[in-house]
CSV table of C-alpha atoms in Angstrom, one decimal:
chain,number,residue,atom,x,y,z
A,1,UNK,CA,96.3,-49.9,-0.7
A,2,UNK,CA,94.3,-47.3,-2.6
A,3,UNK,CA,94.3,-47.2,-6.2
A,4,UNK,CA,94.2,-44.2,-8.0
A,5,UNK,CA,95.2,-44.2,-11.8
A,6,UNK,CA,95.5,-41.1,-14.5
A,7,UNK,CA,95.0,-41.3,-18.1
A,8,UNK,CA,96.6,-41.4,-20.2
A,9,UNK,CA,100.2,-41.2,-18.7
A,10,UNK,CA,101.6,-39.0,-21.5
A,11,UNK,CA,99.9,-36.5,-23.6
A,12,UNK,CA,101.3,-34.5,-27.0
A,13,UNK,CA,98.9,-31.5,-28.0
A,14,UNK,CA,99.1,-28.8,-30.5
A,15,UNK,CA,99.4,-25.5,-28.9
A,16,UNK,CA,95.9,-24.0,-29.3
A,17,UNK,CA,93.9,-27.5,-29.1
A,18,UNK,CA,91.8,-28.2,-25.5
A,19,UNK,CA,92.6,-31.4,-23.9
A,20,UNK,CA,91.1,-33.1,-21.2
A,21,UNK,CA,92.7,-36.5,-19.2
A,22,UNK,CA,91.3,-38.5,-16.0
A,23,UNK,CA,92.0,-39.1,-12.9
A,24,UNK,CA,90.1,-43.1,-11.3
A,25,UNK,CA,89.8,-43.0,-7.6
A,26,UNK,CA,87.8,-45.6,-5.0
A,27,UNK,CA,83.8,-44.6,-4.8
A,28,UNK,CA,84.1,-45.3,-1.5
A,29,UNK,CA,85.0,-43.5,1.7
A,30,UNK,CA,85.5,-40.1,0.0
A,31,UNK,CA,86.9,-37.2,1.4
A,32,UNK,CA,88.6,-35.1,-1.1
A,33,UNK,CA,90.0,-34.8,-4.6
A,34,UNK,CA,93.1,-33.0,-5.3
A,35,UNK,CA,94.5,-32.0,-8.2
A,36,UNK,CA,98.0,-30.5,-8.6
A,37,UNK,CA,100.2,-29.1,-11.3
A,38,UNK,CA,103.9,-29.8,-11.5
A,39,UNK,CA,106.4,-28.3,-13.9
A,40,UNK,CA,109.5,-29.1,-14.7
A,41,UNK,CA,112.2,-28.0,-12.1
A,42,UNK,CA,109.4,-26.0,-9.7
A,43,UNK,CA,107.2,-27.2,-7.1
A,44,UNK,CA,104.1,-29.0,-7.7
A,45,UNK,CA,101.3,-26.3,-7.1
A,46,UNK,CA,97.6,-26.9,-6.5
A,47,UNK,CA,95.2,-26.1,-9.0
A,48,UNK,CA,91.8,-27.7,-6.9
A,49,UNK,CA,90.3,-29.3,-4.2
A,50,UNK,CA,87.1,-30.5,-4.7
A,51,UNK,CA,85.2,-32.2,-2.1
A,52,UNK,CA,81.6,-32.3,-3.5
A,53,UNK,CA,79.7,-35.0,-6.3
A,54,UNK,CA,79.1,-32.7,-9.2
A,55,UNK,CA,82.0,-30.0,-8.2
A,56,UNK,CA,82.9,-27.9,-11.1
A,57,UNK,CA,85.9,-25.9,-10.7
A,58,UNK,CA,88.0,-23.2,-12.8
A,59,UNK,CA,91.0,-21.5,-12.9
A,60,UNK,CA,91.8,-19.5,-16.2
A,61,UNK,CA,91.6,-22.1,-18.5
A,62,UNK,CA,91.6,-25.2,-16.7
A,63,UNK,CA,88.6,-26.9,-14.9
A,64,UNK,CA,88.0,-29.8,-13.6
A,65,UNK,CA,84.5,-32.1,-12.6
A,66,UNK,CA,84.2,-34.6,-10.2
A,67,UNK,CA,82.0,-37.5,-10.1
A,68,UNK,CA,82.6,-39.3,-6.6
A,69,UNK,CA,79.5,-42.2,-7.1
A,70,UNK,CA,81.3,-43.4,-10.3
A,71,UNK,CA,85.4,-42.4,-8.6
A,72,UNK,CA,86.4,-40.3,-11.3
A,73,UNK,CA,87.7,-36.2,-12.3
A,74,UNK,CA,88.5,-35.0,-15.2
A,75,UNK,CA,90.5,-31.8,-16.0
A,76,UNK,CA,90.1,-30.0,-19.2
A,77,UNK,CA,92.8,-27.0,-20.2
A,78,UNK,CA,91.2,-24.5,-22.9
A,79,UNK,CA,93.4,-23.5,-25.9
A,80,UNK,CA,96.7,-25.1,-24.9
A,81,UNK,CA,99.5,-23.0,-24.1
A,82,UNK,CA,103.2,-23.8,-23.9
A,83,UNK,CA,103.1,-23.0,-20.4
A,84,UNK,CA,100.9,-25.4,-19.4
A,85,UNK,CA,103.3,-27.9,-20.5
A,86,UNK,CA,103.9,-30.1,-16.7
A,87,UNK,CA,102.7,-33.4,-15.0
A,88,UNK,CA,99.4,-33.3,-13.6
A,89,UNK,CA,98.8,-35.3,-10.3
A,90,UNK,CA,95.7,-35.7,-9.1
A,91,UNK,CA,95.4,-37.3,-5.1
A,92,UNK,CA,93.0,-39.2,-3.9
A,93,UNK,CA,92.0,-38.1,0.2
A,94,UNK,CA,90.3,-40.7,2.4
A,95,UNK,CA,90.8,-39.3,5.4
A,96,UNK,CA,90.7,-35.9,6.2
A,97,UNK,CA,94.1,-34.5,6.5
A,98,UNK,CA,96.7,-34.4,4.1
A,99,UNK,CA,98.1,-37.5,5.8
A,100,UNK,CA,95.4,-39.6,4.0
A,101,UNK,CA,96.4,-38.6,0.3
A,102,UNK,CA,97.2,-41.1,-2.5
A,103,UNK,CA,98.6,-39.6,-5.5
A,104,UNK,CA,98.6,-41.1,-8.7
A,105,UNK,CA,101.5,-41.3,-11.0
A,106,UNK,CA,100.9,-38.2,-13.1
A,107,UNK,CA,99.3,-37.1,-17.1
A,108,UNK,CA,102.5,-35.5,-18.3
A,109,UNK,CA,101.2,-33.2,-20.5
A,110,UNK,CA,103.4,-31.8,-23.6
A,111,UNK,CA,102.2,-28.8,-25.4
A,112,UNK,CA,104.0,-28.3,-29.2
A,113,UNK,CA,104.0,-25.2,-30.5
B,1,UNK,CA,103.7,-14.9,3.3
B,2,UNK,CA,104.2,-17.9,3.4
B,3,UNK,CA,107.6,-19.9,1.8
B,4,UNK,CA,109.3,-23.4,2.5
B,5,UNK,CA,113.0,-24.1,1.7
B,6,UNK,CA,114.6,-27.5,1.0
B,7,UNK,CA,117.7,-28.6,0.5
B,8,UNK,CA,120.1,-30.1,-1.4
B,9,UNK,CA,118.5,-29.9,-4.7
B,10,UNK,CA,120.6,-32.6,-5.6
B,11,UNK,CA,122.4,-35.3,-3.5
B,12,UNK,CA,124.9,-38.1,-5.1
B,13,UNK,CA,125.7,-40.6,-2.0
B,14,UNK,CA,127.5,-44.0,-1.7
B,15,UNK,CA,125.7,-47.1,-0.5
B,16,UNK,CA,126.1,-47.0,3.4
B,17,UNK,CA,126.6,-43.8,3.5
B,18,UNK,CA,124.4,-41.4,5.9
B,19,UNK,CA,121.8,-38.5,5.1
B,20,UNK,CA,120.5,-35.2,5.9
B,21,UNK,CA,118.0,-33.3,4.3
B,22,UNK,CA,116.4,-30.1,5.4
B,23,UNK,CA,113.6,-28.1,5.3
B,24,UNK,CA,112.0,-25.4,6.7
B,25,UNK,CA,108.9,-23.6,6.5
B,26,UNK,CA,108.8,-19.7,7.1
B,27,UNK,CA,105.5,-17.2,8.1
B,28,UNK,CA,103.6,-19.7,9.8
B,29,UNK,CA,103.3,-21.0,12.9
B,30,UNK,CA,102.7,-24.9,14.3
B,31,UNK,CA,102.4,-26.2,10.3
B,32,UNK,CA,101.6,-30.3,9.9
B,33,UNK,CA,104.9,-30.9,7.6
B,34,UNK,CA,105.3,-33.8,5.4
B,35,UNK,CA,108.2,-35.7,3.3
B,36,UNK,CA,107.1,-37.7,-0.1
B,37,UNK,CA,109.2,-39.6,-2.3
B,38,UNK,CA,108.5,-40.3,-6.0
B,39,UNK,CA,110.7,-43.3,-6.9
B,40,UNK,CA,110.7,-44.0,-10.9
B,41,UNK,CA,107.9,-44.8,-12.1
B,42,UNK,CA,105.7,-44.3,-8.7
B,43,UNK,CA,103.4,-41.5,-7.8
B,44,UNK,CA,104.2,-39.5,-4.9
B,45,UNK,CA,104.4,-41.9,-1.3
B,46,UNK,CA,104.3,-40.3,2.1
B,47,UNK,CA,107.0,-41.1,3.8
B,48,UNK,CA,106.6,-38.8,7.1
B,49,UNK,CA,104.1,-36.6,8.8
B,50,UNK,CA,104.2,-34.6,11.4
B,51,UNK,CA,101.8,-32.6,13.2
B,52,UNK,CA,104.5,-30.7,15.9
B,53,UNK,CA,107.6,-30.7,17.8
B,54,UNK,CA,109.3,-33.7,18.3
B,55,UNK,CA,105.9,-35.9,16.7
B,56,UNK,CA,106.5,-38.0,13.6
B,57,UNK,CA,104.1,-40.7,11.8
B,58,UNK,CA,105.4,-42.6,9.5
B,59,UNK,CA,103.4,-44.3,7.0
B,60,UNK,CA,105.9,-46.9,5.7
B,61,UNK,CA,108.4,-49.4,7.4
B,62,UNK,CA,111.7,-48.1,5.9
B,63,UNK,CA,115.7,-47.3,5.7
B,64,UNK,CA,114.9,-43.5,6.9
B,65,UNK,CA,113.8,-41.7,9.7
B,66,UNK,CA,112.4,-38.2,10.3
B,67,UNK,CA,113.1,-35.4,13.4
B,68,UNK,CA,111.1,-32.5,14.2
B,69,UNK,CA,113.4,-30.2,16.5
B,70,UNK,CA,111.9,-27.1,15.6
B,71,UNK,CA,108.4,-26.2,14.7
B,72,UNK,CA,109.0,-25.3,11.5
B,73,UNK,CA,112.0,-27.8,10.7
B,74,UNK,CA,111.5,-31.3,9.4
B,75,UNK,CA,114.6,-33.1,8.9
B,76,UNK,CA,115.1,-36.7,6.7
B,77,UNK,CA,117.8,-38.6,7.5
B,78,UNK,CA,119.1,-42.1,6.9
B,79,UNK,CA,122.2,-43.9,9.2
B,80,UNK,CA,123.0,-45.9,5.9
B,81,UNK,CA,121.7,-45.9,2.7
B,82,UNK,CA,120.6,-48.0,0.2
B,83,UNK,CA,120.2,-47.9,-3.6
B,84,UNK,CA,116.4,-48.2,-3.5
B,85,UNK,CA,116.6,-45.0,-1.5
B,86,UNK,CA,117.5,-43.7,-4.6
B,87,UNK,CA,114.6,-40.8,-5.9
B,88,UNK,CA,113.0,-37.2,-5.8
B,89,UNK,CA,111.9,-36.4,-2.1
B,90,UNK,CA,109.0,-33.6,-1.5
B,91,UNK,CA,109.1,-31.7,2.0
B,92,UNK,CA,105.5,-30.2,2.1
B,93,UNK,CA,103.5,-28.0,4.8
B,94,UNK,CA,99.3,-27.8,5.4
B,95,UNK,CA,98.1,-25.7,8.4
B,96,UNK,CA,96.6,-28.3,10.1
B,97,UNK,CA,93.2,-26.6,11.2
B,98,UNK,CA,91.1,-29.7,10.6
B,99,UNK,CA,90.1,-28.8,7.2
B,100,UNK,CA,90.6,-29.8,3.2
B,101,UNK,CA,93.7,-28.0,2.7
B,102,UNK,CA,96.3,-28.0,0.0
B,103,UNK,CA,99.8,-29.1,0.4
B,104,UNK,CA,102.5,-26.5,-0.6
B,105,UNK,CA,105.6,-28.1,-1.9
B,106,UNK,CA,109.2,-27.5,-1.7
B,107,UNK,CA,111.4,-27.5,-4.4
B,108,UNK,CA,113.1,-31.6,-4.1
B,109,UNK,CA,116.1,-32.9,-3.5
B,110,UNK,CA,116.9,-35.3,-6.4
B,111,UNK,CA,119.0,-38.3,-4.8
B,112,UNK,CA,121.0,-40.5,-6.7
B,113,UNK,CA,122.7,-43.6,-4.3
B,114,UNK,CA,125.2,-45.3,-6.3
């Protein structure tokens, strides 16, 4: 059984603060990093795919890094906004297809105004 | 474009009782379709892939079973169920060409078995 853990599970930030939380994943047998974002009564909608040591991606205000010799990502949200206010799963791929993914359980991130 | 549809979006059922759920995937052709579960506390599992017509994988030894009668329907089912079938079950879609690809969720079907 893969392990994949996020930190920290739950998150309070000041609207207008950056954040940033972490997602652990095995350093070995690699494939793929996802990263998804999941609001409250929608569907959870990607936000990356990263497949390469040293991958920086960006979307608006949110990035993430991954480093896949040590097994871990990070994603960082700019200048907090109430929207952005959902869990964040990030999902460890192994294999190739999506068949291989392990999710973790999820940074639920809170944004107060 | 591309949409998915699942439904209920919520489901009470009695212990023993059977299941359905459906979902469907419109503007694509031959999609790999998957159902997930998130039971409390749990990240997402993969219950059921499937790659076409009448072809399911499952990934865990379970209460439920999964049918793939059309190419773009992926139905969940259960003869009788049980309270730990009780949670939030994801129907997802890839295109399947061999690559890193995203999943695209549905909306859930929250079920409560009491």
């Amino acid at each position: 059984i893969l392990n994949v853990e996020q930190s920290p599970q739950s998150l309070h930030v000041q609207e207008g603060d950056s954040t940033n939380f972490t997602c652990s994943f095995p350093s070995s047998n690699f494939y793929a990093l996802h990263w998804y974002r999941w609001e409250t009564a929608k569907s959870p909608e990607a936000l990356f795919v990263m497949t390469l040591n040293g991958d920086e991606k960006k979307k608006g205000r949110i990035s993430a890094t991954l480093n896949t010799k040590e097994g871990y990502s990070y994603l960082y949200i700019k200048g907090s906004q109430p929207e952005d206010s959902a869990t964040y799963l990030c999902a460890f791929n192994s294999g190739g297809g999506a068949d291989g993914l392990t999710f973790g359980k999820g940074t639920h991130l809170i944004i107060q105004p | 474009s591309q949409t998915i549809h699942q439904w209920p979006a919520t489901l009470v059922q009695p212990v023993g009782s059977p299941l359905s759920l459906e979902c469907t995937v419109e503007g694509t052709s031959n999609p790999n379709l998957y159902w997930y579960r998130q039971a409390a506390g749990r990240g997402l599992q993969l219950l059921f892939y499937s790659v076409g017509i009448g072809q399911i994988s499952s990934e865990v030894p379970q209460n439920l079973s999964a049918s793939r009668p059309q190419d773009r329907q992926f139905i969940l089912s259960s003869k009788k169920l049980l309270l730990s079938d009780s949670g939030f079950y994801l129907c997802a879609w890839t295109q399947g060409r061999g690559q890193v690809e995203k999943l695209f969720f549905g909306s859930g079907t929250q079920l409560s078995v009491l």
